[in-house]
């Protein structure tokens, strides 16, 4: 909602870290990150797909659907 400040981070959605890859912290429309577990997806692409950080982020963002709002 407009003017909303300070949501709680949700592990796997907006924030995720794994010592074997990296730590990810997202900002933006939180509901999108929650529905698609964006932070975890970036780390998983690095761990299991052997993607670089740049590749993992690009791939994750590219696969997000266009959603209203």
Short mmCIF file of C-alpha atoms in Angstrom, two decimals:
data_model
loop_
_atom_site.label_atom_id
_atom_site.label_comp_id
_atom_site.label_asym_id
_atom_site.label_seq_id
_atom_site.Cartn_x
_atom_site.Cartn_y
_atom_site.Cartn_z
CA UNK A 1 0.00 0.00 0.00
CA UNK A 2 1.14 3.54 -0.63
CA UNK A 3 3.04 4.97 2.31
CA UNK A 4 3.61 1.61 3.96
CA UNK A 5 6.92 1.47 5.82
CA UNK A 6 8.76 -1.46 7.36
CA UNK A 7 7.68 -4.95 6.38
CA UNK A 8 9.16 -8.03 8.00
CA UNK A 9 11.67 -9.86 5.81
CA UNK A 10 10.46 -13.29 4.74
CA UNK A 11 13.23 -15.87 4.43
CA UNK A 12 13.35 -17.21 0.88
CA UNK A 13 11.25 -14.43 -0.58
CA UNK A 14 12.79 -11.01 0.05
CA UNK A 15 15.88 -12.21 1.85
CA UNK A 16 17.98 -15.37 1.69
CA UNK A 17 21.59 -16.35 2.30
CA UNK A 18 23.71 -19.45 1.88
CA UNK A 19 27.44 -19.53 2.66
CA UNK A 20 27.99 -21.65 -0.44
CA UNK A 21 26.74 -18.91 -2.78
CA UNK A 22 25.72 -15.46 -1.56
CA UNK A 23 23.23 -13.41 0.41
CA UNK A 24 20.30 -11.75 -1.36
CA UNK A 25 18.13 -8.88 -0.17
CA UNK A 26 15.32 -7.64 -2.40
CA UNK A 27 13.51 -4.35 -2.41
CA UNK A 28 10.42 -3.36 -4.31
CA UNK A 29 6.94 -4.88 -4.47
CA UNK A 30 7.17 -7.45 -1.69
CA UNK A 31 4.18 -9.52 -2.71
CA UNK A 32 5.86 -10.37 -6.03
CA UNK A 33 9.00 -11.53 -4.22
CA UNK A 34 6.97 -13.64 -1.80
CA UNK A 35 4.90 -15.38 -4.49
CA UNK A 36 7.96 -16.27 -6.56
CA UNK A 37 10.57 -16.82 -3.77
CA UNK A 38 12.91 -14.53 -5.68
CA UNK A 39 15.81 -14.40 -3.21
CA UNK A 40 15.93 -18.18 -2.84
CA UNK A 41 15.66 -18.64 -6.61
CA UNK A 42 18.79 -16.53 -7.17
CA UNK A 43 20.79 -18.60 -4.69
CA UNK A 44 19.42 -21.91 -6.06
CA UNK A 45 20.43 -20.97 -9.61
CA UNK A 46 23.96 -20.35 -8.34
CA UNK A 47 24.17 -23.56 -6.31
CA UNK A 48 22.41 -26.02 -8.58
CA UNK A 49 22.69 -24.38 -12.00
CA UNK A 50 26.26 -23.16 -11.47
CA UNK A 51 25.22 -19.68 -12.64
CA UNK A 52 27.26 -16.62 -11.73
CA UNK A 53 25.59 -14.04 -9.53
CA UNK A 54 24.92 -11.80 -12.54
CA UNK A 55 23.46 -14.71 -14.55
CA UNK A 56 21.32 -15.90 -11.63
CA UNK A 57 19.85 -12.46 -11.03
CA UNK A 58 19.21 -11.86 -14.74
CA UNK A 59 17.56 -15.28 -15.17
CA UNK A 60 15.40 -14.85 -12.08
CA UNK A 61 14.19 -11.40 -13.09
CA UNK A 62 13.57 -12.53 -16.68
CA UNK A 63 11.31 -15.39 -15.55
CA UNK A 64 9.09 -13.18 -13.37
CA UNK A 65 5.62 -12.77 -14.88
CA UNK A 66 4.16 -9.39 -15.77
CA UNK A 67 1.60 -8.75 -13.09
CA UNK A 68 -0.81 -5.85 -12.63
CA UNK A 69 0.50 -3.15 -10.31
#
